[in-house]
Amino acid sequence: FYKGNGTMAVAPGAALMSPAFAQDAGEEPEIAGIYVIGDDGAPFRVGFTLSNEFSDHVTERVNYLFLAHSKLRNASFGPEILIGELPADIRGSSRIWRDGKVLWEKPFLSGEANMSHTIANLEHHHFKYSAFRQPGDVHVHMFGTATLSFADGVRTEEGDTFEIEAKDFGLPLRNPLEIEKPVKVAVKAL
């Protein structure tokens, strides 16, 4: 799913901002590929990193047409990049901290041994579109997850901290949750 043009990216340690109108603010622990597009339009993979796709899982279930809308949220990745090939079997942990205690924790799996598609296949289907091969662009391609606290009935709250870790990636990715203030948008005629 398209997460935006880069303005939605949040640094490790920075707050993931959930819109005031959101019905959910849930983590998605994933591995992401980092790519740079060369002067000739060729994509170059820099490496792989931990990521939190962060989505609204309640909205996505209302109607399948809302699935894309549910993904228009911040995302975070890092703090370290694994250079080289992705290990075939990645085992990590996703947890939510509340008031200094672990509220929820579950393992997650990634790597091609645990995926339905190869990295090469996913890369091919992303970069076959010329719009995604503009010289100088940077892409962060998140490869999916099967682990969600939402599936276990967890409702996150402002002040919770998401933490995603896997030993192959060094330091964990941590981001606190904040809720944006409501914004009234009025469209004006030219």
mmCIF file with all atom_site columns, C-alpha atoms in Angstrom:
data_model
loop_
_atom_site.group_PDB
_atom_site.id
_atom_site.type_symbol
_atom_site.label_atom_id
_atom_site.label_alt_id
_atom_site.label_comp_id
_atom_site.label_asym_id
_atom_site.label_entity_id
_atom_site.label_seq_id
_atom_site.pdbx_PDB_ins_code
_atom_site.Cartn_x
_atom_site.Cartn_y
_atom_site.Cartn_z
_atom_site.occupancy
_atom_site.B_iso_or_equiv
_atom_site.pdbx_formal_charge
_atom_site.auth_seq_id
_atom_site.auth_comp_id
_atom_site.auth_asym_id
_atom_site.auth_atom_id
_atom_site.pdbx_PDB_model_num
ATOM 1   C CA . PHE A 1 1   ? 0.000   0.000   0.000   1.00 0.00 ? 1   PHE A CA 1
ATOM 2   C CA . TYR A 1 2   ? 1.145   3.510   -0.751  1.00 0.00 ? 2   TYR A CA 1
ATOM 3   C CA . LYS A 1 3   ? 2.173   5.314   2.433   1.00 0.00 ? 3   LYS A CA 1
ATOM 4   C CA . GLY A 1 4   ? 2.901   8.683   0.861   1.00 0.00 ? 4   GLY A CA 1
ATOM 5   C CA . ASN A 1 5   ? 5.736   10.667  -0.635  1.00 0.00 ? 5   ASN A CA 1
ATOM 6   C CA . GLY A 1 6   ? 8.041   10.652  2.377   1.00 0.00 ? 6   GLY A CA 1
ATOM 7   C CA . THR A 1 7   ? 6.281   13.235  4.518   1.00 0.00 ? 7   THR A CA 1
ATOM 8   C CA . MET A 1 8   ? 4.665   10.395  6.482   1.00 0.00 ? 8   MET A CA 1
ATOM 9   C CA . ALA A 1 9   ? 8.025   8.915   7.533   1.00 0.00 ? 9   ALA A CA 1
ATOM 10  C CA . VAL A 1 10  ? 8.860   9.308   11.219  1.00 0.00 ? 10  VAL A CA 1
ATOM 11  C CA . ALA A 1 11  ? 12.346  8.870   12.672  1.00 0.00 ? 11  ALA A CA 1
ATOM 12  C CA . PRO A 1 12  ? 13.073  6.113   15.200  1.00 0.00 ? 12  PRO A CA 1
ATOM 13  C CA . GLY A 1 13  ? 12.149  7.441   18.641  1.00 0.00 ? 13  GLY A CA 1
ATOM 14  C CA . ALA A 1 14  ? 9.776   10.091  17.263  1.00 0.00 ? 14  ALA A CA 1
ATOM 15  C CA . ALA A 1 15  ? 6.032   9.918   17.822  1.00 0.00 ? 15  ALA A CA 1
ATOM 16  C CA . LEU A 1 16  ? 3.722   8.117   15.438  1.00 0.00 ? 16  LEU A CA 1
ATOM 17  C CA . MET A 1 17  ? 0.833   10.556  15.042  1.00 0.00 ? 17  MET A CA 1
ATOM 18  C CA . SER A 1 18  ? -2.617  9.041   14.752  1.00 0.00 ? 18  SER A CA 1
ATOM 19  C CA . PRO A 1 19  ? -5.254  11.298  13.177  1.00 0.00 ? 19  PRO A CA 1
ATOM 20  C CA . ALA A 1 20  ? -7.992  12.438  15.564  1.00 0.00 ? 20  ALA A CA 1
ATOM 21  C CA . PHE A 1 21  ? -10.594 10.782  13.308  1.00 0.00 ? 21  PHE A CA 1
ATOM 22  C CA . ALA A 1 22  ? -8.838  7.379   13.364  1.00 0.00 ? 22  ALA A CA 1
ATOM 23  C CA . GLN A 1 23  ? -10.675 4.460   14.913  1.00 0.00 ? 23  GLN A CA 1
ATOM 24  C CA . ASP A 1 24  ? -7.490  2.518   15.719  1.00 0.00 ? 24  ASP A CA 1
ATOM 25  C CA . ALA A 1 25  ? -3.751  3.067   15.983  1.00 0.00 ? 25  ALA A CA 1
ATOM 26  C CA . GLY A 1 26  ? -2.004  -0.256  15.544  1.00 0.00 ? 26  GLY A CA 1
ATOM 27  C CA . GLU A 1 27  ? 1.507   -1.463  14.860  1.00 0.00 ? 27  GLU A CA 1
ATOM 28  C CA . GLU A 1 28  ? 2.619   -3.638  11.964  1.00 0.00 ? 28  GLU A CA 1
ATOM 29  C CA . PRO A 1 29  ? 6.095   -5.102  12.616  1.00 0.00 ? 29  PRO A CA 1
ATOM 30  C CA . GLU A 1 30  ? 7.703   -5.589  9.229   1.00 0.00 ? 30  GLU A CA 1
ATOM 31  C CA . ILE A 1 31  ? 11.016  -5.802  7.439   1.00 0.00 ? 31  ILE A CA 1
ATOM 32  C CA . ALA A 1 32  ? 11.521  -3.066  4.857   1.00 0.00 ? 32  ALA A CA 1
ATOM 33  C CA . GLY A 1 33  ? 13.856  -2.758  1.903   1.00 0.00 ? 33  GLY A CA 1
ATOM 34  C CA . ILE A 1 34  ? 15.581  0.600   1.374   1.00 0.00 ? 34  ILE A CA 1
ATOM 35  C CA . TYR A 1 35  ? 16.210  1.593   -2.260  1.00 0.00 ? 35  TYR A CA 1
ATOM 36  C CA . VAL A 1 36  ? 17.750  4.492   -4.165  1.00 0.00 ? 36  VAL A CA 1
ATOM 37  C CA . ILE A 1 37  ? 16.967  5.118   -7.819  1.00 0.00 ? 37  ILE A CA 1
ATOM 38  C CA . GLY A 1 38  ? 20.070  5.737   -9.927  1.00 0.00 ? 38  GLY A CA 1
ATOM 39  C CA . ASP A 1 39  ? 20.546  8.398   -12.601 1.00 0.00 ? 39  ASP A CA 1
ATOM 40  C CA . ASP A 1 40  ? 19.582  5.836   -15.251 1.00 0.00 ? 40  ASP A CA 1
ATOM 41  C CA . GLY A 1 41  ? 16.347  4.847   -13.449 1.00 0.00 ? 41  GLY A CA 1
ATOM 42  C CA . ALA A 1 42  ? 17.796  1.603   -12.072 1.00 0.00 ? 42  ALA A CA 1
ATOM 43  C CA . PRO A 1 43  ? 16.777  0.741   -8.488  1.00 0.00 ? 43  PRO A CA 1
ATOM 44  C CA . PHE A 1 44  ? 19.617  -0.045  -6.076  1.00 0.00 ? 44  PHE A CA 1
ATOM 45  C CA . ARG A 1 45  ? 18.902  -1.845  -2.810  1.00 0.00 ? 45  ARG A CA 1
ATOM 46  C CA . VAL A 1 46  ? 20.785  -0.218  0.062   1.00 0.00 ? 46  VAL A CA 1
ATOM 47  C CA . GLY A 1 47  ? 19.707  -2.871  2.564   1.00 0.00 ? 47  GLY A CA 1
ATOM 48  C CA . PHE A 1 48  ? 16.945  -3.934  4.921   1.00 0.00 ? 48  PHE A CA 1
ATOM 49  C CA . THR A 1 49  ? 15.629  -2.521  8.185   1.00 0.00 ? 49  THR A CA 1
ATOM 50  C CA . LEU A 1 50  ? 12.943  -2.945  10.820  1.00 0.00 ? 50  LEU A CA 1
ATOM 51  C CA . SER A 1 51  ? 9.753   -1.003  10.168  1.00 0.00 ? 51  SER A CA 1
ATOM 52  C CA . ASN A 1 52  ? 6.394   -0.201  11.699  1.00 0.00 ? 52  ASN A CA 1
ATOM 53  C CA . GLU A 1 53  ? 3.788   0.318   8.990   1.00 0.00 ? 53  GLU A CA 1
ATOM 54  C CA . PHE A 1 54  ? 1.283   1.671   11.587  1.00 0.00 ? 54  PHE A CA 1
ATOM 55  C CA . SER A 1 55  ? -2.314  1.404   10.394  1.00 0.00 ? 55  SER A CA 1
ATOM 56  C CA . ASP A 1 56  ? -5.951  1.799   11.406  1.00 0.00 ? 56  ASP A CA 1
ATOM 57  C CA . HIS A 1 57  ? -7.180  -1.794  11.560  1.00 0.00 ? 57  HIS A CA 1
ATOM 58  C CA . VAL A 1 58  ? -10.748 -0.879  12.536  1.00 0.00 ? 58  VAL A CA 1
ATOM 59  C CA . THR A 1 59  ? -11.229 1.379   9.498   1.00 0.00 ? 59  THR A CA 1
ATOM 60  C CA . GLU A 1 60  ? -9.788  -1.230  7.132   1.00 0.00 ? 60  GLU A CA 1
ATOM 61  C CA . ARG A 1 61  ? -12.468 -3.713  8.239   1.00 0.00 ? 61  ARG A CA 1
ATOM 62  C CA . VAL A 1 62  ? -15.415 -1.350  7.690   1.00 0.00 ? 62  VAL A CA 1
ATOM 63  C CA . ASN A 1 63  ? -15.249 -1.708  3.922   1.00 0.00 ? 63  ASN A CA 1
ATOM 64  C CA . TYR A 1 64  ? -12.505 -3.101  1.689   1.00 0.00 ? 64  TYR A CA 1
ATOM 65  C CA . LEU A 1 65  ? -12.476 0.258   -0.128  1.00 0.00 ? 65  LEU A CA 1
ATOM 66  C CA . PHE A 1 66  ? -11.179 1.829   3.106   1.00 0.00 ? 66  PHE A CA 1
ATOM 67  C CA . LEU A 1 67  ? -8.108  -0.403  3.243   1.00 0.00 ? 67  LEU A CA 1
ATOM 68  C CA . ALA A 1 68  ? -5.951  2.122   1.382   1.00 0.00 ? 68  ALA A CA 1
ATOM 69  C CA . HIS A 1 69  ? -7.249  4.926   3.648   1.00 0.00 ? 69  HIS A CA 1
ATOM 70  C CA . SER A 1 70  ? -6.343  2.922   6.745   1.00 0.00 ? 70  SER A CA 1
ATOM 71  C CA . LYS A 1 71  ? -2.704  2.891   5.612   1.00 0.00 ? 71  LYS A CA 1
ATOM 72  C CA . LEU A 1 72  ? -2.408  6.682   5.194   1.00 0.00 ? 72  LEU A CA 1
ATOM 73  C CA . ARG A 1 73  ? -0.660  7.030   8.526   1.00 0.00 ? 73  ARG A CA 1
ATOM 74  C CA . ASN A 1 74  ? 2.889   7.627   9.684   1.00 0.00 ? 74  ASN A CA 1
ATOM 75  C CA . ALA A 1 75  ? 5.435   4.855   9.344   1.00 0.00 ? 75  ALA A CA 1
ATOM 76  C CA . SER A 1 76  ? 8.836   4.450   10.943  1.00 0.00 ? 76  SER A CA 1
ATOM 77  C CA . PHE A 1 77  ? 11.890  2.424   10.025  1.00 0.00 ? 77  PHE A CA 1
ATOM 78  C CA . GLY A 1 78  ? 15.385  1.846   11.340  1.00 0.00 ? 78  GLY A CA 1
ATOM 79  C CA . PRO A 1 79  ? 17.337  2.613   13.395  1.00 0.00 ? 79  PRO A CA 1
ATOM 80  C CA . GLU A 1 80  ? 19.890  0.359   11.663  1.00 0.00 ? 80  GLU A CA 1
ATOM 81  C CA . ILE A 1 81  ? 20.204  -0.921  8.094   1.00 0.00 ? 81  ILE A CA 1
ATOM 82  C CA . LEU A 1 82  ? 21.323  -4.477  7.382   1.00 0.00 ? 82  LEU A CA 1
ATOM 83  C CA . ILE A 1 83  ? 23.567  -4.388  4.301   1.00 0.00 ? 83  ILE A CA 1
ATOM 84  C CA . GLY A 1 84  ? 23.605  -7.401  1.986   1.00 0.00 ? 84  GLY A CA 1
ATOM 85  C CA . GLU A 1 85  ? 21.104  -10.192 1.571   1.00 0.00 ? 85  GLU A CA 1
ATOM 86  C CA . LEU A 1 86  ? 18.133  -10.653 3.862   1.00 0.00 ? 86  LEU A CA 1
ATOM 87  C CA . PRO A 1 87  ? 18.423  -13.737 6.097   1.00 0.00 ? 87  PRO A CA 1
ATOM 88  C CA . ALA A 1 88  ? 15.951  -16.423 5.007   1.00 0.00 ? 88  ALA A CA 1
ATOM 89  C CA . ASP A 1 89  ? 14.512  -16.840 8.514   1.00 0.00 ? 89  ASP A CA 1
ATOM 90  C CA . ILE A 1 90  ? 13.997  -13.777 10.694  1.00 0.00 ? 90  ILE A CA 1
ATOM 91  C CA . ARG A 1 91  ? 12.487  -14.076 14.143  1.00 0.00 ? 91  ARG A CA 1
ATOM 92  C CA . GLY A 1 92  ? 11.659  -10.956 16.067  1.00 0.00 ? 92  GLY A CA 1
ATOM 93  C CA . SER A 1 93  ? 9.400   -9.565  18.758  1.00 0.00 ? 93  SER A CA 1
ATOM 94  C CA . SER A 1 94  ? 6.775   -6.862  18.692  1.00 0.00 ? 94  SER A CA 1
ATOM 95  C CA . ARG A 1 95  ? 5.647   -5.312  21.946  1.00 0.00 ? 95  ARG A CA 1
ATOM 96  C CA . ILE A 1 96  ? 3.644   -2.431  23.306  1.00 0.00 ? 96  ILE A CA 1
ATOM 97  C CA . TRP A 1 97  ? 4.717   -0.643  26.469  1.00 0.00 ? 97  TRP A CA 1
ATOM 98  C CA . ARG A 1 98  ? 2.222   1.203   28.677  1.00 0.00 ? 98  ARG A CA 1
ATOM 99  C CA . ASP A 1 99  ? 3.152   2.994   31.881  1.00 0.00 ? 99  ASP A CA 1
ATOM 100 C CA . GLY A 1 100 ? 6.587   1.335   31.980  1.00 0.00 ? 100 GLY A CA 1
ATOM 101 C CA . LYS A 1 101 ? 5.248   -2.225  31.631  1.00 0.00 ? 101 LYS A CA 1
ATOM 102 C CA . VAL A 1 102 ? 4.824   -4.550  28.669  1.00 0.00 ? 102 VAL A CA 1
ATOM 103 C CA . LEU A 1 103 ? 1.111   -4.509  27.776  1.00 0.00 ? 103 LEU A CA 1
ATOM 104 C CA . TRP A 1 104 ? 1.374   -6.941  24.854  1.00 0.00 ? 104 TRP A CA 1
ATOM 105 C CA . GLU A 1 105 ? 4.163   -8.952  23.227  1.00 0.00 ? 105 GLU A CA 1
ATOM 106 C CA . LYS A 1 106 ? 4.249   -11.463 20.409  1.00 0.00 ? 106 LYS A CA 1
ATOM 107 C CA . PRO A 1 107 ? 6.900   -12.937 18.115  1.00 0.00 ? 107 PRO A CA 1
ATOM 108 C CA . PHE A 1 108 ? 6.875   -12.158 14.408  1.00 0.00 ? 108 PHE A CA 1
ATOM 109 C CA . LEU A 1 109 ? 8.437   -14.003 11.480  1.00 0.00 ? 109 LEU A CA 1
ATOM 110 C CA . SER A 1 110 ? 9.872   -12.659 8.248   1.00 0.00 ? 110 SER A CA 1
ATOM 111 C CA . GLY A 1 111 ? 12.443  -13.582 5.632   1.00 0.00 ? 111 GLY A CA 1
ATOM 112 C CA . GLU A 1 112 ? 11.701  -15.628 2.511   1.00 0.00 ? 112 GLU A CA 1
ATOM 113 C CA . ALA A 1 113 ? 11.365  -18.884 4.500   1.00 0.00 ? 113 ALA A CA 1
ATOM 114 C CA . ASN A 1 114 ? 8.301   -17.297 6.123   1.00 0.00 ? 114 ASN A CA 1
ATOM 115 C CA . MET A 1 115 ? 6.897   -15.331 3.168   1.00 0.00 ? 115 MET A CA 1
ATOM 116 C CA . SER A 1 116 ? 4.533   -16.219 0.315   1.00 0.00 ? 116 SER A CA 1
ATOM 117 C CA . HIS A 1 117 ? 6.623   -14.300 -2.243  1.00 0.00 ? 117 HIS A CA 1
ATOM 118 C CA . THR A 1 118 ? 10.330  -13.836 -2.800  1.00 0.00 ? 118 THR A CA 1
ATOM 119 C CA . ILE A 1 119 ? 11.950  -10.456 -2.241  1.00 0.00 ? 119 ILE A CA 1
ATOM 120 C CA . ALA A 1 120 ? 12.914  -10.430 -5.945  1.00 0.00 ? 120 ALA A CA 1
ATOM 121 C CA . ASN A 1 121 ? 9.265   -10.939 -6.952  1.00 0.00 ? 121 ASN A CA 1
ATOM 122 C CA . LEU A 1 122 ? 8.057   -8.142  -4.684  1.00 0.00 ? 122 LEU A CA 1
ATOM 123 C CA . GLU A 1 123 ? 10.813  -5.836  -5.952  1.00 0.00 ? 123 GLU A CA 1
ATOM 124 C CA . HIS A 1 124 ? 9.931   -6.662  -9.565  1.00 0.00 ? 124 HIS A CA 1
ATOM 125 C CA . HIS A 1 125 ? 6.258   -5.847  -9.089  1.00 0.00 ? 125 HIS A CA 1
ATOM 126 C CA . HIS A 1 126 ? 7.060   -2.577  -7.308  1.00 0.00 ? 126 HIS A CA 1
ATOM 127 C CA . PHE A 1 127 ? 9.704   -1.268  -9.668  1.00 0.00 ? 127 PHE A CA 1
ATOM 128 C CA . LYS A 1 128 ? 8.031   -2.344  -12.923 1.00 0.00 ? 128 LYS A CA 1
ATOM 129 C CA . TYR A 1 129 ? 6.133   0.964   -12.724 1.00 0.00 ? 129 TYR A CA 1
ATOM 130 C CA . SER A 1 130 ? 8.156   3.776   -14.275 1.00 0.00 ? 130 SER A CA 1
ATOM 131 C CA . ALA A 1 131 ? 6.708   6.237   -11.749 1.00 0.00 ? 131 ALA A CA 1
ATOM 132 C CA . PHE A 1 132 ? 8.690   4.327   -9.102  1.00 0.00 ? 132 PHE A CA 1
ATOM 133 C CA . ARG A 1 133 ? 11.975  4.635   -11.001 1.00 0.00 ? 133 ARG A CA 1
ATOM 134 C CA . GLN A 1 134 ? 12.553  8.396   -10.915 1.00 0.00 ? 134 GLN A CA 1
ATOM 135 C CA . PRO A 1 135 ? 16.279  9.237   -10.581 1.00 0.00 ? 135 PRO A CA 1
ATOM 136 C CA . GLY A 1 136 ? 17.223  10.305  -7.063  1.00 0.00 ? 136 GLY A CA 1
ATOM 137 C CA . ASP A 1 137 ? 14.097  8.975   -5.373  1.00 0.00 ? 137 ASP A CA 1
ATOM 138 C CA . VAL A 1 138 ? 14.363  6.860   -2.226  1.00 0.00 ? 138 VAL A CA 1
ATOM 139 C CA . HIS A 1 139 ? 11.879  4.035   -1.616  1.00 0.00 ? 139 HIS A CA 1
ATOM 140 C CA . VAL A 1 140 ? 11.039  2.155   1.561   1.00 0.00 ? 140 VAL A CA 1
ATOM 141 C CA . HIS A 1 141 ? 9.229   -1.073  0.644   1.00 0.00 ? 141 HIS A CA 1
ATOM 142 C CA . MET A 1 142 ? 7.600   -2.827  3.606   1.00 0.00 ? 142 MET A CA 1
ATOM 143 C CA . PHE A 1 143 ? 7.156   -6.564  3.102   1.00 0.00 ? 143 PHE A CA 1
ATOM 144 C CA . GLY A 1 144 ? 4.161   -7.364  5.316   1.00 0.00 ? 144 GLY A CA 1
ATOM 145 C CA . THR A 1 145 ? 3.368   -9.071  8.606   1.00 0.00 ? 145 THR A CA 1
ATOM 146 C CA . ALA A 1 146 ? 1.045   -11.597 10.189  1.00 0.00 ? 146 ALA A CA 1
ATOM 147 C CA . THR A 1 147 ? 1.468   -10.230 13.737  1.00 0.00 ? 147 THR A CA 1
ATOM 148 C CA . LEU A 1 148 ? -0.863  -7.511  15.056  1.00 0.00 ? 148 LEU A CA 1
ATOM 149 C CA . SER A 1 149 ? -1.875  -6.607  18.597  1.00 0.00 ? 149 SER A CA 1
ATOM 150 C CA . PHE A 1 150 ? -5.255  -5.647  17.139  1.00 0.00 ? 150 PHE A CA 1
ATOM 151 C CA . ALA A 1 151 ? -5.879  -9.322  16.324  1.00 0.00 ? 151 ALA A CA 1
ATOM 152 C CA . ASP A 1 152 ? -5.545  -10.039 20.052  1.00 0.00 ? 152 ASP A CA 1
ATOM 153 C CA . GLY A 1 153 ? -8.058  -7.332  20.997  1.00 0.00 ? 153 GLY A CA 1
ATOM 154 C CA . VAL A 1 154 ? -5.518  -4.727  22.141  1.00 0.00 ? 154 VAL A CA 1
ATOM 155 C CA . ARG A 1 155 ? -6.621  -1.084  21.986  1.00 0.00 ? 155 ARG A CA 1
ATOM 156 C CA . THR A 1 156 ? -3.660  1.270   22.022  1.00 0.00 ? 156 THR A CA 1
ATOM 157 C CA . GLU A 1 157 ? -3.713  4.595   23.853  1.00 0.00 ? 157 GLU A CA 1
ATOM 158 C CA . GLU A 1 158 ? -1.841  7.844   23.583  1.00 0.00 ? 158 GLU A CA 1
ATOM 159 C CA . GLY A 1 159 ? 1.467   7.444   25.413  1.00 0.00 ? 159 GLY A CA 1
ATOM 160 C CA . ASP A 1 160 ? 1.911   3.764   24.534  1.00 0.00 ? 160 ASP A CA 1
ATOM 161 C CA . THR A 1 161 ? 5.258   2.893   22.942  1.00 0.00 ? 161 THR A CA 1
ATOM 162 C CA . PHE A 1 162 ? 5.655   0.426   20.088  1.00 0.00 ? 162 PHE A CA 1
ATOM 163 C CA . GLU A 1 163 ? 8.873   -1.617  20.095  1.00 0.00 ? 163 GLU A CA 1
ATOM 164 C CA . ILE A 1 164 ? 9.991   -3.930  17.289  1.00 0.00 ? 164 ILE A CA 1
ATOM 165 C CA . GLU A 1 165 ? 13.198  -5.936  17.429  1.00 0.00 ? 165 GLU A CA 1
ATOM 166 C CA . ALA A 1 166 ? 14.989  -8.768  15.662  1.00 0.00 ? 166 ALA A CA 1
ATOM 167 C CA . LYS A 1 167 ? 18.554  -9.820  16.477  1.00 0.00 ? 167 LYS A CA 1
ATOM 168 C CA . ASP A 1 168 ? 19.707  -9.524  12.851  1.00 0.00 ? 168 ASP A CA 1
ATOM 169 C CA . PHE A 1 169 ? 18.947  -5.784  12.913  1.00 0.00 ? 169 PHE A CA 1
ATOM 170 C CA . GLY A 1 170 ? 20.748  -4.481  15.998  1.00 0.00 ? 170 GLY A CA 1
ATOM 171 C CA . LEU A 1 171 ? 18.899  -1.856  18.011  1.00 0.00 ? 171 LEU A CA 1
ATOM 172 C CA . PRO A 1 172 ? 15.097  -2.055  18.311  1.00 0.00 ? 172 PRO A CA 1
ATOM 173 C CA . LEU A 1 173 ? 12.731  0.375   16.607  1.00 0.00 ? 173 LEU A CA 1
ATOM 174 C CA . ARG A 1 174 ? 10.750  2.342   19.197  1.00 0.00 ? 174 ARG A CA 1
ATOM 175 C CA . ASN A 1 175 ? 8.059   4.954   18.670  1.00 0.00 ? 175 ASN A CA 1
ATOM 176 C CA . PRO A 1 176 ? 5.556   6.452   21.125  1.00 0.00 ? 176 PRO A CA 1
ATOM 177 C CA . LEU A 1 177 ? 1.943   6.997   20.068  1.00 0.00 ? 177 LEU A CA 1
ATOM 178 C CA . GLU A 1 178 ? 0.401   10.463  19.987  1.00 0.00 ? 178 GLU A CA 1
ATOM 179 C CA . ILE A 1 179 ? -3.081  11.482  18.857  1.00 0.00 ? 179 ILE A CA 1
ATOM 180 C CA . GLU A 1 180 ? -3.319  14.558  16.636  1.00 0.00 ? 180 GLU A CA 1
ATOM 181 C CA . LYS A 1 181 ? -5.661  17.368  17.587  1.00 0.00 ? 181 LYS A CA 1
ATOM 182 C CA . PRO A 1 182 ? -8.815  17.518  15.448  1.00 0.00 ? 182 PRO A CA 1
ATOM 183 C CA . VAL A 1 183 ? -8.405  19.687  12.367  1.00 0.00 ? 183 VAL A CA 1
ATOM 184 C CA . LYS A 1 184 ? -11.285 21.338  10.550  1.00 0.00 ? 184 LYS A CA 1
ATOM 185 C CA . VAL A 1 185 ? -10.634 21.422  6.816   1.00 0.00 ? 185 VAL A CA 1
ATOM 186 C CA . ALA A 1 186 ? -12.628 23.746  4.582   1.00 0.00 ? 186 ALA A CA 1
ATOM 187 C CA . VAL A 1 187 ? -12.264 23.674  0.818   1.00 0.00 ? 187 VAL A CA 1
ATOM 188 C CA . LYS A 1 188 ? -12.352 27.110  -0.804  1.00 0.00 ? 188 LYS A CA 1
ATOM 189 C CA . ALA A 1 189 ? -13.226 27.944  -4.378  1.00 0.00 ? 189 ALA A CA 1
ATOM 190 C CA . LEU A 1 190 ? -10.620 29.709  -6.498  1.00 0.00 ? 190 LEU A CA 1
#
